[in-house]
Coordinates of C-alpha atoms and ligand atoms in Angstrom, one line a residue:
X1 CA -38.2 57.1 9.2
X2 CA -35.2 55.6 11.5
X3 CA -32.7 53.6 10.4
X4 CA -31.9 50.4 12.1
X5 CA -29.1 47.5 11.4
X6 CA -30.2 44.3 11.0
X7 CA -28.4 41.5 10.8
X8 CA -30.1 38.6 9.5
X9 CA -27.8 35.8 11.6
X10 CA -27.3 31.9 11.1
X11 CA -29.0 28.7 10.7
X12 CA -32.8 29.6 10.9
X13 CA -32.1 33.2 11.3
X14 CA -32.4 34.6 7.6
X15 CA -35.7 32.9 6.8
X16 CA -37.2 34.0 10.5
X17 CA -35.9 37.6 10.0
X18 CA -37.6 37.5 6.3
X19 CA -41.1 36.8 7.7
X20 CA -40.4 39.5 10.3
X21 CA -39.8 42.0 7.8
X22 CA -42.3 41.0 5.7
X23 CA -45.0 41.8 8.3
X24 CA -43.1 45.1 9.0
X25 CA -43.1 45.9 5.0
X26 CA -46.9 45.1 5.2
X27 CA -47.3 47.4 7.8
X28 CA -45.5 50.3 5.9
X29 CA -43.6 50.4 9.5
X30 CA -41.2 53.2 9.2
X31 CA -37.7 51.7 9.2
X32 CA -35.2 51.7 7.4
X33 CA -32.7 49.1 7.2
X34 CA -29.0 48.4 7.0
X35 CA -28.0 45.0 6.4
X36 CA -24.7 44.3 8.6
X37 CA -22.5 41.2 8.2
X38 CA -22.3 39.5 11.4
X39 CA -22.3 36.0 12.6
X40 CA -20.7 32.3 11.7
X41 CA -20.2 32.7 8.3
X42 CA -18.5 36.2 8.9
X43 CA -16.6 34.7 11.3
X44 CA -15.6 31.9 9.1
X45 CA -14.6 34.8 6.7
X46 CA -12.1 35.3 9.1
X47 CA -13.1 38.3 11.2
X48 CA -12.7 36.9 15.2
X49 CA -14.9 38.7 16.7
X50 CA -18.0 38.1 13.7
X51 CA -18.6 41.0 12.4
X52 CA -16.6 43.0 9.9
X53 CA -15.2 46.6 10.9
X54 CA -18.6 48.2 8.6
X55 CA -21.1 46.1 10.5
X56 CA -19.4 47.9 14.0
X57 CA -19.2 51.0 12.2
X58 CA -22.7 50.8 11.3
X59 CA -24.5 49.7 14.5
X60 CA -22.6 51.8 16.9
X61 CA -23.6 55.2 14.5
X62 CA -27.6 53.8 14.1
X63 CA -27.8 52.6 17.9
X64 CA -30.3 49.6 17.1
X65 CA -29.5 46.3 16.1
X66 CA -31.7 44.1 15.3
X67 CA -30.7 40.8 14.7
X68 CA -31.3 36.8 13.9
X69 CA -29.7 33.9 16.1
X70 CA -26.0 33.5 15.5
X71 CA -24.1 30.6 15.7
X72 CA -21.2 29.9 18.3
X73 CA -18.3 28.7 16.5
X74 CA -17.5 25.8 18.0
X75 CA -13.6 24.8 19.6
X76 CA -11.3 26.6 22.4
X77 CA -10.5 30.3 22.6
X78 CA -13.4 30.9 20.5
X79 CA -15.7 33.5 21.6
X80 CA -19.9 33.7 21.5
X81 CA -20.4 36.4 18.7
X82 CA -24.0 37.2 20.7
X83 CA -22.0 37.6 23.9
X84 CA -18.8 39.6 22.2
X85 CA -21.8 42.0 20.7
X86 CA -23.5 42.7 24.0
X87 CA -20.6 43.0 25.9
X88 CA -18.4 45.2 23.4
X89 CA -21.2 47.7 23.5
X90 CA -22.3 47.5 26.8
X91 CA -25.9 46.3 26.7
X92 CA -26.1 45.4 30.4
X93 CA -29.9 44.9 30.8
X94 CA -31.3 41.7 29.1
X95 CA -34.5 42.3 29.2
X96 CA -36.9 38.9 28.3
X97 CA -40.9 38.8 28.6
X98 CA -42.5 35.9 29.1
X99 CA -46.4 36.4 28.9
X100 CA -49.4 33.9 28.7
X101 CA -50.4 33.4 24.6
X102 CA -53.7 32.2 23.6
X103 CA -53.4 29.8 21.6
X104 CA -50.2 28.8 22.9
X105 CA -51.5 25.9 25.0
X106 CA -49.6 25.3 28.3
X107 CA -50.6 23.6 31.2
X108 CA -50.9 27.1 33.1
X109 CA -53.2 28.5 30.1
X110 CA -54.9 25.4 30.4
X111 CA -55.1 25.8 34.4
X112 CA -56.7 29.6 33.5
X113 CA -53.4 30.7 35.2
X114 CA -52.4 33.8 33.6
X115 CA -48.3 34.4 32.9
X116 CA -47.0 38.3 32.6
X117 CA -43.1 37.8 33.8
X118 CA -40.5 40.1 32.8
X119 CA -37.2 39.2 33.8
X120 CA -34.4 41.5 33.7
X121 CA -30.8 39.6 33.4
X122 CA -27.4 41.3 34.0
X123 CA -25.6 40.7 30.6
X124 CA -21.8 41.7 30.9
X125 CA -20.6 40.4 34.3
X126 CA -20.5 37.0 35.8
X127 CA -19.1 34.1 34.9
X128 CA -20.1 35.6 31.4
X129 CA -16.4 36.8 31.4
X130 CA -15.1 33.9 30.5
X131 CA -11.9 34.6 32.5
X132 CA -10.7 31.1 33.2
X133 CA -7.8 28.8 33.3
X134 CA -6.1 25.6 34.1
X135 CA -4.5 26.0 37.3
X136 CA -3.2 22.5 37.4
X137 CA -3.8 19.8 35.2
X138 CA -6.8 18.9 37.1
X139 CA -8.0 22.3 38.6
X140 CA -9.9 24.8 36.4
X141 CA -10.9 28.1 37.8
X142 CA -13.9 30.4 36.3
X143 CA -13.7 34.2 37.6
X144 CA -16.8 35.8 38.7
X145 CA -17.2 39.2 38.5
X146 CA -19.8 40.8 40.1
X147 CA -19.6 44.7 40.7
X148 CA -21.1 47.5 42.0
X149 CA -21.5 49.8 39.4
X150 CA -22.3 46.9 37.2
X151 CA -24.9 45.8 39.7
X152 CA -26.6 48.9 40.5
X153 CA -26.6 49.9 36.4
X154 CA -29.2 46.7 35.7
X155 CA -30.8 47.4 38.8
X156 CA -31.5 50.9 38.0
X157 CA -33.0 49.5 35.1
X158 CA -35.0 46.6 36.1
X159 CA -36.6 49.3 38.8
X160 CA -37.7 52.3 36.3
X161 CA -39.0 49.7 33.4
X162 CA -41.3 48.1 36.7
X163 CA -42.4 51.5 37.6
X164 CA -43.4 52.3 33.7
X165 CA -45.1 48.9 33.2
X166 CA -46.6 49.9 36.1
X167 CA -45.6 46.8 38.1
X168 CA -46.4 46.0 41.5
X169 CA -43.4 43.6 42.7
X170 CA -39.8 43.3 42.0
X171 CA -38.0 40.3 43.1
X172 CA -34.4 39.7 43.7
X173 CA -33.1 35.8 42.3
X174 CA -29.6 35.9 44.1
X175 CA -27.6 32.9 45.9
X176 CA -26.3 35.1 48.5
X177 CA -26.8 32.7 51.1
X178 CA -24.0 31.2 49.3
X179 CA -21.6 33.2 48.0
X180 CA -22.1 36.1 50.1
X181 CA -19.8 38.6 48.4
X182 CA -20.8 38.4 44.9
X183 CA -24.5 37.9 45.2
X184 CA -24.6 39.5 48.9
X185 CA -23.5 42.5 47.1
X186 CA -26.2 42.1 44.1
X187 CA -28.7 42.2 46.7
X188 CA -27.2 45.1 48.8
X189 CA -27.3 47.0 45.8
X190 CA -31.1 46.4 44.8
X191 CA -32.1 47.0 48.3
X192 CA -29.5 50.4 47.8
X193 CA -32.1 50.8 44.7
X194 CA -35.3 49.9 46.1
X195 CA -35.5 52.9 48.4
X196 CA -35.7 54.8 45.2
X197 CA -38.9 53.2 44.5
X198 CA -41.2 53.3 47.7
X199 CA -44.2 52.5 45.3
X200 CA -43.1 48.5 44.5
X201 CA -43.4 46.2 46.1
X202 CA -39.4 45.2 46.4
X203 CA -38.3 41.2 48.2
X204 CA -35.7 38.9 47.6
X205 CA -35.7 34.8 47.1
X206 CA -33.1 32.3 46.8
X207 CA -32.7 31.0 43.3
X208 CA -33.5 27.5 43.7
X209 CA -36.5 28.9 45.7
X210 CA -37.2 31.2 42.7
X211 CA -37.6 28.0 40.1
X212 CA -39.7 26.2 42.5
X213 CA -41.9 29.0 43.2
X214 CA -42.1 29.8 39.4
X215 CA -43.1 26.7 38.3
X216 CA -45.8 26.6 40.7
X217 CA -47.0 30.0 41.2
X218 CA -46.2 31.9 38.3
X219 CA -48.9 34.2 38.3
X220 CA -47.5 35.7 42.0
X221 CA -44.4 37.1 40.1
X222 CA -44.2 40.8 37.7
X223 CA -40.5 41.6 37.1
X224 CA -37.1 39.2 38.4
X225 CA -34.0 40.6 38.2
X226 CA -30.9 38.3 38.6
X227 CA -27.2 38.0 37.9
X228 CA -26.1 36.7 34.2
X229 CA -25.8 32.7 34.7
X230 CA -28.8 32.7 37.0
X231 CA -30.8 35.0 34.8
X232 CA -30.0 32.9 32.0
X233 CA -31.5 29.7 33.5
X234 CA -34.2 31.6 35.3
X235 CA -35.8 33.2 31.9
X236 CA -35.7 29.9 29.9
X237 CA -37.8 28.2 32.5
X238 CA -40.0 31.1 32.3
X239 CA -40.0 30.6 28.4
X240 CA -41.3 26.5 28.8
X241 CA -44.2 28.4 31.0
X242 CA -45.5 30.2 28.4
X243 CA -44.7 27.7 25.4
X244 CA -41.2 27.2 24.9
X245 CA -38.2 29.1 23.1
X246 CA -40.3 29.6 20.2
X247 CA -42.0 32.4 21.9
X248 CA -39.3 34.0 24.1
X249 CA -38.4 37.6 22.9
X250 CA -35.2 39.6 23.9
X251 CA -34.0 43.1 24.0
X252 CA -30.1 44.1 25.3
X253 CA -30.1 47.5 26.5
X254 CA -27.4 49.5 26.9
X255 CA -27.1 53.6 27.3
X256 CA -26.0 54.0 23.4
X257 CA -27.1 50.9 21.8
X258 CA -29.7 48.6 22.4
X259 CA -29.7 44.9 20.4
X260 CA -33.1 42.9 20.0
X261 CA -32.9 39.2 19.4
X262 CA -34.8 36.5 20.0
X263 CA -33.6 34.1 23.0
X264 CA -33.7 30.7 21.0
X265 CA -30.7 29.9 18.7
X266 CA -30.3 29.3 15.5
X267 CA -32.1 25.6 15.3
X268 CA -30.0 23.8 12.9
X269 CA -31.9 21.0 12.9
X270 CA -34.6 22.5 11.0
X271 CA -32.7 25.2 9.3
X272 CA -33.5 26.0 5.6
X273 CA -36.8 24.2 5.7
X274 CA -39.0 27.3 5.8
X275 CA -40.4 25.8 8.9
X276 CA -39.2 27.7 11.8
X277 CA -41.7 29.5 14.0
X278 CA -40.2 33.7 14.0
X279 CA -42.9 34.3 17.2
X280 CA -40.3 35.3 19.0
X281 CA -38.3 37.4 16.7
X282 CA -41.4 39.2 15.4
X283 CA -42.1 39.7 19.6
X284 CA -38.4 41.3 20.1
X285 CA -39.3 43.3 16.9
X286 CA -42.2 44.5 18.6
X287 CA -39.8 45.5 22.1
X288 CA -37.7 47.2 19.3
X289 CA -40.8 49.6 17.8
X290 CA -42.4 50.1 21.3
X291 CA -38.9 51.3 22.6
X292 CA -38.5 54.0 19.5
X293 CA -42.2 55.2 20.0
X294 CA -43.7 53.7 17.4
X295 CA -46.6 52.1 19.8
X296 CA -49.6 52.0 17.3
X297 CA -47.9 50.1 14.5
X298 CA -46.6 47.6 16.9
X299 CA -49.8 47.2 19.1
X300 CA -52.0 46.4 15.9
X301 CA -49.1 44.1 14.2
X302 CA -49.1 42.8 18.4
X303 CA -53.0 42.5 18.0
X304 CA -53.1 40.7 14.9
X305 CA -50.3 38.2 15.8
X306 CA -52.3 37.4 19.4
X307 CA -55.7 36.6 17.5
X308 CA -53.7 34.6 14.6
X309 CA -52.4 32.6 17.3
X310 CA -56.1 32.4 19.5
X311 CA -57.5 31.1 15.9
X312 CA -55.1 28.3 16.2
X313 CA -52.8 28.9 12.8
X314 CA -49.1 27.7 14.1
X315 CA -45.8 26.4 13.0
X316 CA -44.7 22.9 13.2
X317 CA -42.9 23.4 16.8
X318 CA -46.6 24.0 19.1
X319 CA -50.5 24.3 18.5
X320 CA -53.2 21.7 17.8
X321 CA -51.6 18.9 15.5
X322 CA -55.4 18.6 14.1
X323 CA -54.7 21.4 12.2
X324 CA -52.0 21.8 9.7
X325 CA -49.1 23.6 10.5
X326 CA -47.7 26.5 8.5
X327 CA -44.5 27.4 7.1
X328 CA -42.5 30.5 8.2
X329 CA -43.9 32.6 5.1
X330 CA -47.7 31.3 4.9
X331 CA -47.5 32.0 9.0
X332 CA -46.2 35.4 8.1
X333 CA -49.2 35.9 5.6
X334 CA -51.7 34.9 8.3
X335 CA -50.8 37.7 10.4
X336 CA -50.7 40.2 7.8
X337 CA -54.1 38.8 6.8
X338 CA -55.1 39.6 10.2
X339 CA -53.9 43.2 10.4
X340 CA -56.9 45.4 12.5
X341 CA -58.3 42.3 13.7
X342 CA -58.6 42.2 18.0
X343 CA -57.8 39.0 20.2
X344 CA -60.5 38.0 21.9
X345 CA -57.9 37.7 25.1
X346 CA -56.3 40.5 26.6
X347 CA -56.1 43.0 23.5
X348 CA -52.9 45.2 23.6
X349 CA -54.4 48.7 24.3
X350 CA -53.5 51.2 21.5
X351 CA -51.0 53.4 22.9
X352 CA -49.7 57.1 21.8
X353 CA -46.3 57.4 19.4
X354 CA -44.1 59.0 21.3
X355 CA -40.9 58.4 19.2
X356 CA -37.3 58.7 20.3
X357 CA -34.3 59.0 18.7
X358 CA -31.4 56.6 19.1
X359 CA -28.3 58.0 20.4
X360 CA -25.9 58.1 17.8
X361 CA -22.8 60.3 19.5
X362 CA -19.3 58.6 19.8
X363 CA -18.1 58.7 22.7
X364 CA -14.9 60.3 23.0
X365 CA -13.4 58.3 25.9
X366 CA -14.2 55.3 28.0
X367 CA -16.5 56.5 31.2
X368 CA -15.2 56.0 34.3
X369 CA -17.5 54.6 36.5
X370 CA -17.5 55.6 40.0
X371 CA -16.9 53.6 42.9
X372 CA -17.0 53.8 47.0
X373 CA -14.2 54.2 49.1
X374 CA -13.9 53.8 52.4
X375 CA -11.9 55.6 55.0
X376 CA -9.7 52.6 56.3
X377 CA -8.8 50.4 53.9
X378 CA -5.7 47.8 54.1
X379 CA -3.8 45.0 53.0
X380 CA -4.3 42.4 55.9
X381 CA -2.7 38.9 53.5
X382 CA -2.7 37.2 51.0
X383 CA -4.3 33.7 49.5
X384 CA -1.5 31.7 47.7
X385 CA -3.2 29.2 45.4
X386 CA -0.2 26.7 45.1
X387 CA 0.1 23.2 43.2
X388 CA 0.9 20.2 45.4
X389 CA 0.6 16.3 45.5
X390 CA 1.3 16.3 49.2
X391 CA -0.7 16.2 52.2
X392 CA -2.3 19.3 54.0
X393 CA 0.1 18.4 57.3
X394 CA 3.3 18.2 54.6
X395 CA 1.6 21.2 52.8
X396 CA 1.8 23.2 56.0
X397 CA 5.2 22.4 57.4
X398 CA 6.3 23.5 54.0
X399 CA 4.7 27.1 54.6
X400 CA 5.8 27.4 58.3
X401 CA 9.1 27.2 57.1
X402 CA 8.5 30.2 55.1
X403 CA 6.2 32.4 57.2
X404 CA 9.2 33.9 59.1
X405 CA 8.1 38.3 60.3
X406 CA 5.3 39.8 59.4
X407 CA 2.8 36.6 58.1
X408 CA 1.4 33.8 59.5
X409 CA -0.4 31.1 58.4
X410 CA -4.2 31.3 58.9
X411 CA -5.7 28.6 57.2
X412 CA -4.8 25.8 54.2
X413 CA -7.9 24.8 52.0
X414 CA -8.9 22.6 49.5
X415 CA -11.8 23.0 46.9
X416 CA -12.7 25.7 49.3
X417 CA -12.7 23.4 52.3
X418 CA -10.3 24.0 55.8
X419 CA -8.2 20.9 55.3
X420 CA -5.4 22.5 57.8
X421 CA -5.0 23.4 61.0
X422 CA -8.2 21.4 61.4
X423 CA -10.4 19.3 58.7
X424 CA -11.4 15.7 57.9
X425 CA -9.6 12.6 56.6
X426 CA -13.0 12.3 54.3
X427 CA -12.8 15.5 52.6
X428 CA -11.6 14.5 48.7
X429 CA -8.0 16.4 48.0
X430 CA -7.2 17.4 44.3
X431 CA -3.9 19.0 43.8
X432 CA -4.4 22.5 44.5
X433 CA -4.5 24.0 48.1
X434 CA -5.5 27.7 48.7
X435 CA -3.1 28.6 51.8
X436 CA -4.0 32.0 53.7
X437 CA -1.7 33.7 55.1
X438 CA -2.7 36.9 57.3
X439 CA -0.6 39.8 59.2
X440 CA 1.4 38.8 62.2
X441 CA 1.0 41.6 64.3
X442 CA -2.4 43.3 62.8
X443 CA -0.5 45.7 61.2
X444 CA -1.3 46.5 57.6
X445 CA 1.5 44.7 54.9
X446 CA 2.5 45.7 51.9
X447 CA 2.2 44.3 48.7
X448 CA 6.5 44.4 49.0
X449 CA 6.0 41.5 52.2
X450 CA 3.5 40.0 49.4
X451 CA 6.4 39.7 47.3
X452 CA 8.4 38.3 49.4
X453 CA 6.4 35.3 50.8
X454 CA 5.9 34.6 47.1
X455 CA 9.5 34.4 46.5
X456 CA 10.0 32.2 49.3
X457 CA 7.3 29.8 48.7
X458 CA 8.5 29.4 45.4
X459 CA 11.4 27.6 46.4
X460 CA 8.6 24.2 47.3
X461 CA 6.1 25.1 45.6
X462 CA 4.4 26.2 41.7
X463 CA 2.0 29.4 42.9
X464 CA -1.0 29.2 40.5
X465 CA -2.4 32.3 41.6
X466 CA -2.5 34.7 44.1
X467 CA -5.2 36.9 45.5
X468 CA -5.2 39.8 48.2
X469 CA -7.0 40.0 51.2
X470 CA -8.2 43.0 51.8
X471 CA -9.9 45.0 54.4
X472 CA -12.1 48.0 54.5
X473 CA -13.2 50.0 57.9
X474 CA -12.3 46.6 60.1
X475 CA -14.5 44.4 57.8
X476 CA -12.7 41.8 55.8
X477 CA -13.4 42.1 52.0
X478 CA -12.9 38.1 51.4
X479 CA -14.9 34.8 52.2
X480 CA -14.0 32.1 55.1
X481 CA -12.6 28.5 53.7
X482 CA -15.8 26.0 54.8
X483 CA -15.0 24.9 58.4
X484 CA -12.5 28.0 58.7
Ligands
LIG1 P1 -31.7 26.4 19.8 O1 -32.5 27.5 20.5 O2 -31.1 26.8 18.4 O3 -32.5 25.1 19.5 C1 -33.1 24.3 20.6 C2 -34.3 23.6 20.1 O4 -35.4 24.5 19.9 C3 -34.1 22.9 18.8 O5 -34.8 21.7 18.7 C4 -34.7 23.9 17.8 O6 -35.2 23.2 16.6 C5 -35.9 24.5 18.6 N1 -36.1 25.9 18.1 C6 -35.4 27.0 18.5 N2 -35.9 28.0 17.9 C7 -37.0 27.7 17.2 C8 -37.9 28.3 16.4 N3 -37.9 29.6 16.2 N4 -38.9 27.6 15.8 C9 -39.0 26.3 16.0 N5 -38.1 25.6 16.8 C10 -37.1 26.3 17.4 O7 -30.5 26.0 20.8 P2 -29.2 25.2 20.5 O8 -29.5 24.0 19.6 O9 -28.6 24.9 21.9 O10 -28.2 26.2 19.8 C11 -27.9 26.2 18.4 C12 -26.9 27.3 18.1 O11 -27.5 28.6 18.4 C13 -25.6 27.3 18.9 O12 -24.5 27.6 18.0 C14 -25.8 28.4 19.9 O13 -24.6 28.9 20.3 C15 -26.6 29.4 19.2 N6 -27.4 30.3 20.0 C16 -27.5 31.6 19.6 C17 -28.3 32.5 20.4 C18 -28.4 33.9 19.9 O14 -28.0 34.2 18.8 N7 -28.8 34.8 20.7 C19 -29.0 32.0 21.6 C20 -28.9 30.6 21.9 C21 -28.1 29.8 21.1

């Protein structure tokens, strides 16, 4: 018997996670469970981040969580209680498997075009942060993080699940044609990774590539791993090729605690109508007993599901509209009915227990993870995001004035564009200008000379924000302005 918390969530989440259960209860699966308070209503309750101090208590001692949709509270400064949960317990895989169901018509089943993606989603980093602000009144400014140790921890991943579903290709979604730091180093550190793995097959495609490429070939792909925002999109096009969000399943795995969800929300339109279709939570329920061992249980309930769906019983939201559609419960009772029955299409092969403990140890202190460093590594300037209404030549003179010893002015920007020493009368202006100053002499400044521009460009000017430029063995660690 393990014990598990669930969380039964918002909107359509109770009634889904009901029928979920009630196939698990059917099938005497060995669980036991620990209903935690988490979600909307527990924030409402007024616990920010929507969960009371028991629920945390209880999932970080049991390690699994399973759990319903959960709504996001709606208005500023409020956080996503999904998001809070996977990044306060550092699930940085996301892993989501989208595979072809019969039954399920789409128009690749339909074109005998068989679907078997998983895609593997950093879930902590990105724009995911959150870390944003008002610069001006008409600049906002998202931070994207993007770093090695968090890079090469969901690579890791994505590489050793590939090699145990014995995969045969890996593929890299990135933009690092684009923003060549963040994703350039995504992608430096799956190729890092890949050498690990000389049995896959191990390439790279642009994102926008990626989407055109899945939507027509889908059947050429095994396992994507991407960044956060990009994995996000990426695995919900890959849900409307198999069917939709209905059948999208989700597990967040971390080194101590691992959440499974379903990748749909909570569906308020149809919440509390008994309607809802819980394919997708019963699929993530299935990740969750296939990951502690229990593989029989959850490759006959896996196997009964499949042919339920191949005889054409469904929910309101997909199937045949000749037949009837099912509640959430009677759908529930049609699998159950079905328990020991085969699909006719790819059967899930029965597959040896081979159970494993949650981890369940606090830790006693944050882990420090390691990073490179390099031999040679300097200061070279500074970027000074300041406010002005003024033109880049006005803008300019105003810096000369102050870049008196050891800096000089490189380069003045706008939106990321060179707008000063050289640019274009046609490039659009809002009232922010990033202006780059770099060492005089080649010599290395301090963050004291830092200080001391700052204080001098006060005098004209509101700094927003203010960003080293740094360099490590001769290579600059910072992007070129456009036209720079
Ligand atoms: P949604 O996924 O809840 O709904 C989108 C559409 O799909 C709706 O028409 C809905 O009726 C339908 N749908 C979704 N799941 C279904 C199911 N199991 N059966 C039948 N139809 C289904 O997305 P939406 O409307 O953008 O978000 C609603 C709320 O859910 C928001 O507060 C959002 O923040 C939250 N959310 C929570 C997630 C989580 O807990 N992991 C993930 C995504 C959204």
């Amino acid at each position: 018997m393990t014990r598990i918390a669930v969380a039964k969530g918002d909107g359509i989440g109770p009634e889904i996670m009901e029928a979920v259960l009630q196939i698990f209860t059917a099938a005497a699966v060995p669980l036991q469970y620990d209903f935690v308070e988490m979600g909307k209503w527990v924030f409402d309750k007024g616990y920010s981040n929507g969960m009371t101090p028991e629920a945390q208590e209880t999932i970080e001692s049991l390690g699994i969580l399973f759990k319903g949709p959960m709504e996001t509270p709606k208005g500023k400064g409020v956080k996503s209680v999904n998001v809070t949960a996977r990044k306060t317990w550092n699930t940085y895989a996301n892993k989501r498997v989208f595979q072809t169901l019969h039954g399920v018509d789409t128009v690749f089943s339909k074109a005998g075009i068989p679907v078997d993606i998983s895609i593997v989603r950093e879930n902590i980093e990105d724009t995911y942060g959150g870390i944003e602000h008002m610069l001006t009144h008409d600049v906002a400014l998202s931070r994207r993080f993007i770093t090695r140790p968090g890079s090469m921890q969901v690579i890791k991943y994505a590489f050793e699940m590939a090699k145990k579903k014995g995969a045969k290709r890996i593929t890299c979604g990135h933009k690092a044609n684009i923003m060549k730091i963040t994703d350039g180093l995504f992608l430096e550190v799956f190729y890092e990774v890949a050498k690990e793995y000389p049995e896959l097959k191990a390439d790279d495609v642009i994102v926008d590539d990626l989407c055109m490429k899945l939507v027509s070939r889908p059947d050429l792909f095994d396992v994507v791993v991407l960044t956060n925002l990009q994995g996000d999109i990426v695995s919900d096009l890959c849900a409307g090729l198999v069917g939709g969000l209905g059948f999208a399943p989700s597990a967040n795995i971390g080194d101590h605690i691992c959440i499974f969800e379903a990748v749909h929300g909570t569906a308020p339109d149809i919440a509390g109508k008994n309607i809802a279709n819980p394919t997708a939570l019963l699929l993530s329920g299935f990740g969750m007993l296939y990951h502690l061992g229990y593989m029989e249980l959850a490759g006959m309930m896996e196997n009964a599901l499949l042919y339920t769906l191949e005889s054409g019983v469904h929910t309101g939201d997909f199937g045949d509209k000749k037949n009837p559609s099912l509640s959430t419960t009677q759908f529930a009772e049609a699998i159950i009915s079905n328990f020991g029955k085969l699909p006719a299409h790819h059967p899930k092969p029965s597959l040896q227990n081979k159970y494993i403990t949650p981890t369940i140890f606090r830790l006693e202190e944050n882990a420090m993870m390691k990073s490179m460093q390099m031999l040679d590594e300097q200061i070279i300037g500074v970027d000074m995001f300041i406010e002005s209404n003024e033109q880049p030549l006005a803008v300019a003179e105003k810096c000369l004035a102050h870049t008196a010893g050891v800096f000089k002015l490189v380069t003045i920007s706008n939106r990321g564009t060179q707008v000063w020493p050289k640019g274009s009368v046609f490039t659009n202006l809002v009232n922010q200008y990033g202006c780059r100053f770099e060492s005089n002499n080649d010599m290395p400044v301090t963050q004291k000379d830092i200080l001391g521009l700052y204080e001098r460009l006060m005098k004209d000017f509101k700094i927003c924000s203010t960003e080293l430029l740094n360099s490590w063995d001769g290579k600059k660690a910072y992007s070129l302005a456009q036209g720079q």
